[in-house]
Amino acid sequence: MAGHSKWNNIKRRKGAQDAKKGKIFMKHARDIFIAAKEGGADQEMNSNLRLAVDKAKSDNMPNENIDRAIKKATGDLDGVSYEEFTYEGYGPGGVAIMVTVLTDNKNRTAAEVRHAFSKNGGNLGENGCVAFMFNRKGYLVIDRKEVEVDEEELMLEVIEAGGEELEASKEQFEVFTTPEDFTNVKAGLEKSGYVFNSADVTMFPTTYTPLDEDGVEKMLNLIDTLEDNDDVQEVYHNLDADDEVVEKLS
């Protein structure tokens, strides 16, 4: 998992920008909509919906917005039908990128994603061209300031809950799980009183691509352009950038 913190810092940077722009609620609403439509409105029986709702709440999405998205999915929504797709390609300097989208118009979204890549020094590739460079993992972050527990004690609790790995830094604990065990691990740690700064099933690169400052700037512009698209749900990449450079360019 070495290097994942750099990825997460860039992800948090963009997440904060999205929240300020108000677009994050739309992305959550679509995520909730598709999960409820595919698996039903009962969160106890639909783990994908429960995860989508948890993610929305972590970004302070109002309950009425969440309820509205679920009701639309289980009722009649006048012909609107969303489909989920993943696009793969390369950014500046050969950085691997995966983009997940949720759209009601595949042709429009494909053209917009392709344009974002070409405009910012990247190129869209074939399905599978970079997917092998990522692993899907459950990921939970605990702020060390919020808990009074040492690493060894937490490690035992993580193992008991079914987690795979625990990493500790001065600021936080990071818990990794298999995608299948994520919900159970999260619930188990919540019962022990832990609160998470982040909780998600996401993609982590197996290798990282370093860039100089100019390349990092181009890559961040590409990430921004992609995530400014309302249809884009997530952008995963294997950029290795120094925190200082990212902060300077932010």
Tab-separated table of C-alpha atoms in Angstrom:
chain	number	residue	atom	x	y	z
A	1	MET	CA	0.000	0.000	0.000
A	2	ALA	CA	3.037	2.303	0.029
A	3	GLY	CA	2.300	5.629	-1.572
A	4	HIS	CA	-1.466	5.517	-1.153
A	5	SER	CA	-1.452	8.593	1.102
A	6	LYS	CA	-0.305	10.741	-1.801
A	7	TRP	CA	-3.243	9.491	-3.836
A	8	ASN	CA	-5.618	10.125	-0.958
A	9	ASN	CA	-4.363	13.694	-0.434
A	10	ILE	CA	-5.080	14.527	-4.062
A	11	LYS	CA	-8.496	12.890	-3.773
A	12	ARG	CA	-9.308	14.931	-0.632
A	13	ARG	CA	-8.166	18.109	-2.383
A	14	LYS	CA	-10.607	17.547	-5.209
A	15	GLY	CA	-13.355	16.386	-2.873
A	16	ALA	CA	-13.193	19.676	-0.994
A	17	GLN	CA	-13.437	21.616	-4.241
A	18	ASP	CA	-16.442	19.604	-5.375
A	19	ALA	CA	-18.236	20.221	-2.090
A	20	LYS	CA	-17.726	23.959	-2.475
A	21	LYS	CA	-19.127	23.831	-5.979
A	22	GLY	CA	-22.209	21.965	-4.813
A	23	LYS	CA	-21.745	19.251	-7.437
A	24	ILE	CA	-20.966	16.521	-4.960
A	25	PHE	CA	-24.644	16.156	-3.987
A	26	MET	CA	-25.615	15.469	-7.593
A	27	LYS	CA	-22.992	12.744	-7.824
A	28	HIS	CA	-24.193	11.173	-4.596
A	29	ALA	CA	-27.825	11.361	-5.742
A	30	ARG	CA	-26.990	9.427	-8.901
A	31	ASP	CA	-24.996	6.864	-6.944
A	32	ILE	CA	-27.920	6.372	-4.532
A	33	PHE	CA	-30.391	6.246	-7.416
A	34	ILE	CA	-28.616	3.450	-9.279
A	35	ALA	CA	-27.977	1.431	-6.085
A	36	ALA	CA	-31.641	1.669	-5.031
A	37	LYS	CA	-32.899	0.884	-8.519
A	38	GLU	CA	-30.740	-2.241	-8.801
A	39	GLY	CA	-31.081	-3.556	-5.262
A	40	GLY	CA	-34.168	-1.975	-3.715
A	41	ALA	CA	-34.730	0.685	-1.075
A	42	ASP	CA	-34.023	-1.445	2.015
A	43	GLN	CA	-30.553	-0.489	3.199
A	44	GLU	CA	-30.347	-3.533	5.463
A	45	MET	CA	-30.721	-5.788	2.431
A	46	ASN	CA	-28.881	-3.576	-0.073
A	47	SER	CA	-25.247	-3.057	0.949
A	48	ASN	CA	-24.495	-0.935	-2.128
A	49	LEU	CA	-27.266	1.478	-1.187
A	50	ARG	CA	-26.102	1.570	2.416
A	51	LEU	CA	-22.581	2.443	1.269
A	52	ALA	CA	-23.871	5.127	-1.111
A	53	VAL	CA	-25.970	6.695	1.647
A	54	ASP	CA	-23.056	6.602	4.095
A	55	LYS	CA	-20.834	8.365	1.565
A	56	ALA	CA	-23.501	11.016	0.966
A	57	LYS	CA	-23.945	11.626	4.678
A	58	SER	CA	-20.188	11.940	5.159
A	59	ASP	CA	-20.380	14.917	2.771
A	60	ASN	CA	-23.328	16.352	4.737
A	61	MET	CA	-25.917	15.655	2.062
A	62	PRO	CA	-29.368	16.462	3.542
A	63	ASN	CA	-31.593	13.499	4.399
A	64	GLU	CA	-34.381	14.861	2.224
A	65	ASN	CA	-32.079	14.766	-0.815
A	66	ILE	CA	-31.127	11.190	-0.007
A	67	ASP	CA	-34.767	10.155	0.461
A	68	ARG	CA	-35.765	11.860	-2.783
A	69	ALA	CA	-33.119	9.960	-4.756
A	70	ILE	CA	-34.282	6.639	-3.289
A	71	LYS	CA	-37.950	7.395	-3.981
A	72	LYS	CA	-37.184	8.347	-7.568
A	73	ALA	CA	-35.353	5.063	-8.066
A	74	THR	CA	-38.198	2.949	-6.696
A	75	GLY	CA	-41.001	4.930	-8.306
A	76	ASP	CA	-41.696	6.336	-11.744
A	77	LEU	CA	-39.103	8.741	-13.135
A	78	ASP	CA	-40.419	9.565	-16.595
A	79	GLY	CA	-38.026	7.642	-18.747
A	80	VAL	CA	-34.710	8.545	-17.073
A	81	SER	CA	-32.380	5.556	-17.078
A	82	TYR	CA	-28.791	5.700	-15.878
A	83	GLU	CA	-26.006	3.350	-16.947
A	84	GLU	CA	-22.615	2.884	-15.330
A	85	PHE	CA	-19.427	2.738	-17.410
A	86	THR	CA	-15.685	2.770	-16.790
A	87	TYR	CA	-13.219	4.501	-19.099
A	88	GLU	CA	-9.483	3.863	-19.002
A	89	GLY	CA	-6.568	5.820	-20.345
A	90	TYR	CA	-3.320	7.634	-19.710
A	91	GLY	CA	-2.637	11.125	-18.442
A	92	PRO	CA	0.479	13.288	-18.830
A	93	GLY	CA	3.674	11.287	-18.433
A	94	GLY	CA	1.833	7.982	-18.761
A	95	VAL	CA	-0.122	8.210	-15.501
A	96	ALA	CA	-2.759	5.457	-15.447
A	97	ILE	CA	-6.348	6.685	-15.074
A	98	MET	CA	-9.696	4.981	-14.558
A	99	VAL	CA	-12.908	7.025	-14.747
A	100	THR	CA	-16.282	5.700	-13.588
A	101	VAL	CA	-19.369	7.475	-14.890
A	102	LEU	CA	-23.110	7.276	-14.373
A	103	THR	CA	-24.949	8.685	-17.350
A	104	ASP	CA	-28.259	8.816	-19.173
A	105	ASN	CA	-26.463	9.516	-22.483
A	106	LYS	CA	-23.438	7.294	-23.163
A	107	ASN	CA	-22.476	8.986	-26.435
A	108	ARG	CA	-22.425	12.447	-24.867
A	109	THR	CA	-20.396	11.336	-21.873
A	110	ALA	CA	-17.895	9.330	-23.939
A	111	ALA	CA	-17.244	12.366	-26.144
A	112	GLU	CA	-16.785	14.624	-23.115
A	113	VAL	CA	-14.408	12.230	-21.377
A	114	ARG	CA	-12.370	11.788	-24.546
A	115	HIS	CA	-12.166	15.566	-24.978
A	116	ALA	CA	-11.021	16.007	-21.357
A	117	PHE	CA	-8.156	13.575	-21.934
A	118	SER	CA	-7.009	15.082	-25.218
A	119	LYS	CA	-7.310	18.672	-23.960
A	120	ASN	CA	-5.053	17.968	-20.976
A	121	GLY	CA	-2.236	15.938	-22.469
A	122	GLY	CA	-3.735	12.473	-22.069
A	123	ASN	CA	-5.351	9.872	-24.258
A	124	LEU	CA	-8.292	7.536	-23.763
A	125	GLY	CA	-7.435	3.851	-24.155
A	126	GLU	CA	-9.170	0.534	-24.606
A	127	ASN	CA	-10.996	-1.252	-21.798
A	128	GLY	CA	-8.470	-3.157	-19.724
A	129	CYS	CA	-5.460	-1.061	-20.666
A	130	VAL	CA	-4.836	0.071	-17.065
A	131	ALA	CA	-7.351	-1.861	-14.929
A	132	PHE	CA	-4.723	-4.503	-14.117
A	133	MET	CA	-2.718	-1.763	-12.350
A	134	PHE	CA	-5.377	-1.244	-9.665
A	135	ASN	CA	-6.775	-3.303	-6.793
A	136	ARG	CA	-10.238	-2.765	-5.307
A	137	LYS	CA	-10.116	-2.383	-1.527
A	138	GLY	CA	-12.293	-1.315	1.347
A	139	TYR	CA	-10.759	1.743	3.006
A	140	LEU	CA	-11.540	3.336	6.379
A	141	VAL	CA	-9.761	6.307	7.960
A	142	ILE	CA	-9.770	7.038	11.707
A	143	ASP	CA	-8.470	10.391	12.988
A	144	ARG	CA	-5.956	9.742	15.784
A	145	LYS	CA	-7.111	12.903	17.548
A	146	GLU	CA	-10.581	11.414	17.916
A	147	VAL	CA	-9.590	8.150	19.629
A	148	GLU	CA	-7.561	7.059	22.628
A	149	VAL	CA	-6.166	3.750	21.431
A	150	ASP	CA	-2.706	2.469	20.595
A	151	GLU	CA	-1.833	0.808	17.306
A	152	GLU	CA	-1.558	-2.699	18.742
A	153	GLU	CA	-4.988	-2.551	20.375
A	154	LEU	CA	-6.605	-1.256	17.207
A	155	MET	CA	-4.817	-3.896	15.149
A	156	LEU	CA	-6.421	-6.641	17.229
A	157	GLU	CA	-9.851	-5.048	16.795
A	158	VAL	CA	-9.331	-4.754	13.047
A	159	ILE	CA	-8.348	-8.420	12.806
A	160	GLU	CA	-11.333	-9.457	14.935
A	161	ALA	CA	-13.673	-7.434	12.693
A	162	GLY	CA	-12.242	-9.126	9.573
A	163	GLY	CA	-9.929	-6.394	8.296
A	164	GLU	CA	-6.861	-7.134	6.184
A	165	GLU	CA	-4.376	-4.445	7.124
A	166	LEU	CA	-3.799	-1.453	9.389
A	167	GLU	CA	-1.424	1.423	8.671
A	168	ALA	CA	-0.648	4.190	11.174
A	169	SER	CA	0.726	7.700	10.757
A	170	LYS	CA	0.937	10.667	13.126
A	171	GLU	CA	-2.445	11.937	11.944
A	172	GLN	CA	-4.544	8.846	11.303
A	173	PHE	CA	-5.115	5.112	11.207
A	174	GLU	CA	-5.950	3.556	7.843
A	175	VAL	CA	-7.809	0.247	7.703
A	176	PHE	CA	-7.920	-1.896	4.558
A	177	THR	CA	-10.386	-4.698	3.828
A	178	THR	CA	-11.524	-6.857	0.969
A	179	PRO	CA	-14.517	-5.347	-0.853
A	180	GLU	CA	-16.674	-8.215	0.396
A	181	ASP	CA	-15.751	-7.683	4.060
A	182	PHE	CA	-15.937	-3.877	4.039
A	183	THR	CA	-19.473	-3.575	5.416
A	184	ASN	CA	-18.868	-6.054	8.240
A	185	VAL	CA	-15.552	-4.490	9.233
A	186	LYS	CA	-17.066	-1.005	9.233
A	187	ALA	CA	-20.017	-2.158	11.338
A	188	GLY	CA	-17.740	-4.030	13.751
A	189	LEU	CA	-15.485	-1.045	14.352
A	190	GLU	CA	-18.481	1.284	14.676
A	191	LYS	CA	-19.813	-0.950	17.457
A	192	SER	CA	-16.505	-0.409	19.235
A	193	GLY	CA	-17.110	3.344	19.053
A	194	TYR	CA	-14.879	4.308	16.130
A	195	VAL	CA	-15.878	7.175	13.825
A	196	PHE	CA	-14.459	7.396	10.317
A	197	ASN	CA	-13.203	10.434	8.423
A	198	SER	CA	-13.552	8.380	5.263
A	199	ALA	CA	-15.176	5.026	4.511
A	200	ASP	CA	-15.384	3.681	0.995
A	201	VAL	CA	-14.709	0.794	-1.343
A	202	THR	CA	-12.250	2.231	-3.817
A	203	MET	CA	-9.376	1.503	-6.184
A	204	PHE	CA	-5.697	1.609	-5.214
A	205	PRO	CA	-2.858	1.495	-7.733
A	206	THR	CA	-0.273	-1.268	-7.436
A	207	THR	CA	2.455	0.982	-8.863
A	208	TYR	CA	2.866	4.753	-9.032
A	209	THR	CA	4.077	7.130	-11.748
A	210	PRO	CA	6.139	10.132	-10.567
A	211	LEU	CA	5.968	13.453	-12.425
A	212	ASP	CA	7.822	16.737	-12.152
A	213	GLU	CA	5.929	19.878	-11.103
A	214	ASP	CA	4.882	20.738	-14.658
A	215	GLY	CA	3.548	17.228	-15.182
A	216	VAL	CA	1.708	17.275	-11.844
A	217	GLU	CA	0.029	20.548	-12.803
A	218	LYS	CA	-1.173	19.073	-16.096
A	219	MET	CA	-2.395	15.949	-14.347
A	220	LEU	CA	-4.315	17.926	-11.709
A	221	ASN	CA	-5.925	19.955	-14.487
A	222	LEU	CA	-7.034	16.712	-16.136
A	223	ILE	CA	-8.471	15.424	-12.840
A	224	ASP	CA	-10.301	18.733	-12.338
A	225	THR	CA	-11.727	18.682	-15.861
A	226	LEU	CA	-12.965	15.116	-15.511
A	227	GLU	CA	-14.499	15.608	-12.072
A	228	ASP	CA	-16.187	18.835	-13.144
A	229	ASN	CA	-18.293	16.646	-15.444
A	230	ASP	CA	-21.596	15.894	-13.714
A	231	ASP	CA	-21.620	12.346	-15.104
A	232	VAL	CA	-18.237	11.432	-13.606
A	233	GLN	CA	-18.501	9.616	-10.292
A	234	GLU	CA	-14.869	8.779	-9.526
A	235	VAL	CA	-11.417	9.329	-11.010
A	236	TYR	CA	-8.704	6.846	-9.989
A	237	HIS	CA	-5.054	7.324	-10.925
A	238	ASN	CA	-1.510	6.306	-10.006
A	239	LEU	CA	0.105	9.738	-9.851
A	240	ASP	CA	2.984	10.028	-7.378
A	241	ALA	CA	3.286	13.699	-6.398
A	242	ASP	CA	4.942	15.381	-3.438
A	243	ASP	CA	2.449	16.843	-0.990
A	244	GLU	CA	4.244	20.183	-1.143
A	245	VAL	CA	3.830	20.367	-4.915
A	246	VAL	CA	0.144	19.481	-4.721
A	247	GLU	CA	-0.411	22.084	-2.007
A	248	LYS	CA	1.423	24.742	-4.035
A	249	LEU	CA	-0.660	24.031	-7.140
A	250	SER	CA	-3.904	24.033	-5.136
